[in-house]
Amino acid sequence: MNIFRLAGDMTHLISVLVLLLKIYATKSCSGISLKTQELYAIVFVTRYLDLFTDFISLYNTVMKLVFIGSSLAIVWCMRYHRVVRRSYDRELDTFRYWILLGVSFILALVLHEKFTLQEVFWAFSIYLEAVAILPQLVLLQRSGNVDNLAGQYVFFLGAYRAFYILNWIYRYLTEQRFTRWISCVSGLVQTALYADFFYYYFISWKNNAKLQLPA
Amino acid sequence: IEECNVHDEL
């Protein structure tokens, strides 16, 4: 464990807490893409298949349970909670995410560390996570005005993977046997997808204005 | 040696 990875995990945790806060405090999920939340639930379930077979540390197990539990709770809330579900922007959240699922799975069948069920699903979850934010970014562009909590949620979600890139650089320099090309390349793609969001987020923060994404 | 390709990252 290094400071970059810890910062990354904490930032990721903050993004989940911000989203839970938004949904429970405002009883609304406006501006949040259910498709991105469902993709993230799939990411965590397929990535943590080793939850009960490989014990790394208490921290690792607890965080896995938190991410799986919170992502499923958010999907459940947005689908079935009688108050929250009414504020879901159904007609704006129309990204055809089957494409993302299909491409990620085919890529995982071709590019993986070992051809075992667990490793193929792990690679699938890495590729899927890189593109899982797309429905959310499209929804934010379509809905124009971005409420603070939704903007902060996406910001922290993007920042966490940026910390992980620093973690991979650090591990590459300090651990001679560290090669995680699948994670590194995917993580770079993932963070790059946020680049324009970060730019507009920074502009809005600098001008102390509402976050406006160009349609 | 212990199998080192266990994914220790979240």
CSV table of N, CA and C in Angstrom, one decimal, chain A residues 5 56 119 122 167-168 171 177 180, chain B residues 1 3-10:
chain,number,residue,atom,x,y,z
A,5,ARG,N,-2.2,5.2,-3.6
A,5,ARG,CA,-3.3,4.2,-3.7
A,5,ARG,C,-4.3,4.5,-2.6
A,56,ILE,N,-6.6,-10.6,1.2
A,56,ILE,CA,-5.4,-9.8,1.1
A,56,ILE,C,-5.2,-9.1,2.4
A,119,GLU,N,-9.8,-14.3,-14.0
A,119,GLU,CA,-8.9,-13.3,-14.7
A,119,GLU,C,-9.6,-12.7,-15.9
A,122,TRP,N,-11.9,-10.3,-14.4
A,122,TRP,CA,-11.2,-9.2,-13.8
A,122,TRP,C,-10.8,-8.2,-14.9
A,167,ASN,N,0.0,5.8,-8.4
A,167,ASN,CA,0.3,4.6,-7.7
A,167,ASN,C,1.0,3.6,-8.6
A,168,TRP,N,0.6,3.4,-9.8
A,168,TRP,CA,1.2,2.4,-10.7
A,168,TRP,C,2.6,2.9,-11.1
A,171,ARG,N,4.7,2.1,-8.0
A,171,ARG,CA,5.0,0.7,-7.9
A,171,ARG,C,5.9,0.2,-9.0
A,177,ARG,N,9.1,-6.4,-10.0
A,177,ARG,CA,8.2,-7.3,-10.8
A,177,ARG,C,6.9,-6.7,-11.0
A,180,ARG,N,1.4,-4.2,-14.6
A,180,ARG,CA,-0.1,-4.3,-14.6
A,180,ARG,C,-0.5,-3.5,-15.8
B,1,ILE,N,7.4,-19.7,-4.7
B,1,ILE,CA,7.0,-18.3,-4.3
B,1,ILE,C,5.5,-18.2,-4.4
B,3,GLU,N,2.0,-17.1,-5.4
B,3,GLU,CA,1.5,-16.6,-6.7
B,3,GLU,C,1.3,-15.1,-6.6
B,4,CYS,N,2.1,-14.4,-7.4
B,4,CYS,CA,2.1,-12.9,-7.1
B,4,CYS,C,1.1,-12.2,-8.1
B,5,ASN,N,0.3,-13.0,-8.8
B,5,ASN,CA,-0.6,-12.2,-9.7
B,5,ASN,C,-2.0,-12.1,-9.0
B,6,VAL,N,-2.0,-12.3,-7.7
B,6,VAL,CA,-3.3,-12.0,-7.0
B,6,VAL,C,-3.5,-10.4,-7.0
B,7,HIS,N,-4.6,-10.0,-7.4
B,7,HIS,CA,-4.9,-8.6,-7.5
B,7,HIS,C,-5.0,-7.9,-6.2
B,8,ASP,N,-4.0,-7.2,-5.7
B,8,ASP,CA,-4.1,-6.7,-4.4
B,8,ASP,C,-4.6,-5.2,-4.4
B,9,GLU,N,-5.0,-4.8,-5.6
B,9,GLU,CA,-5.6,-3.4,-5.7
B,9,GLU,C,-7.1,-3.5,-5.8
B,10,LEU,N,-7.8,-2.4,-5.4
B,10,LEU,CA,-9.2,-2.4,-5.5
B,10,LEU,C,-9.7,-2.2,-6.9
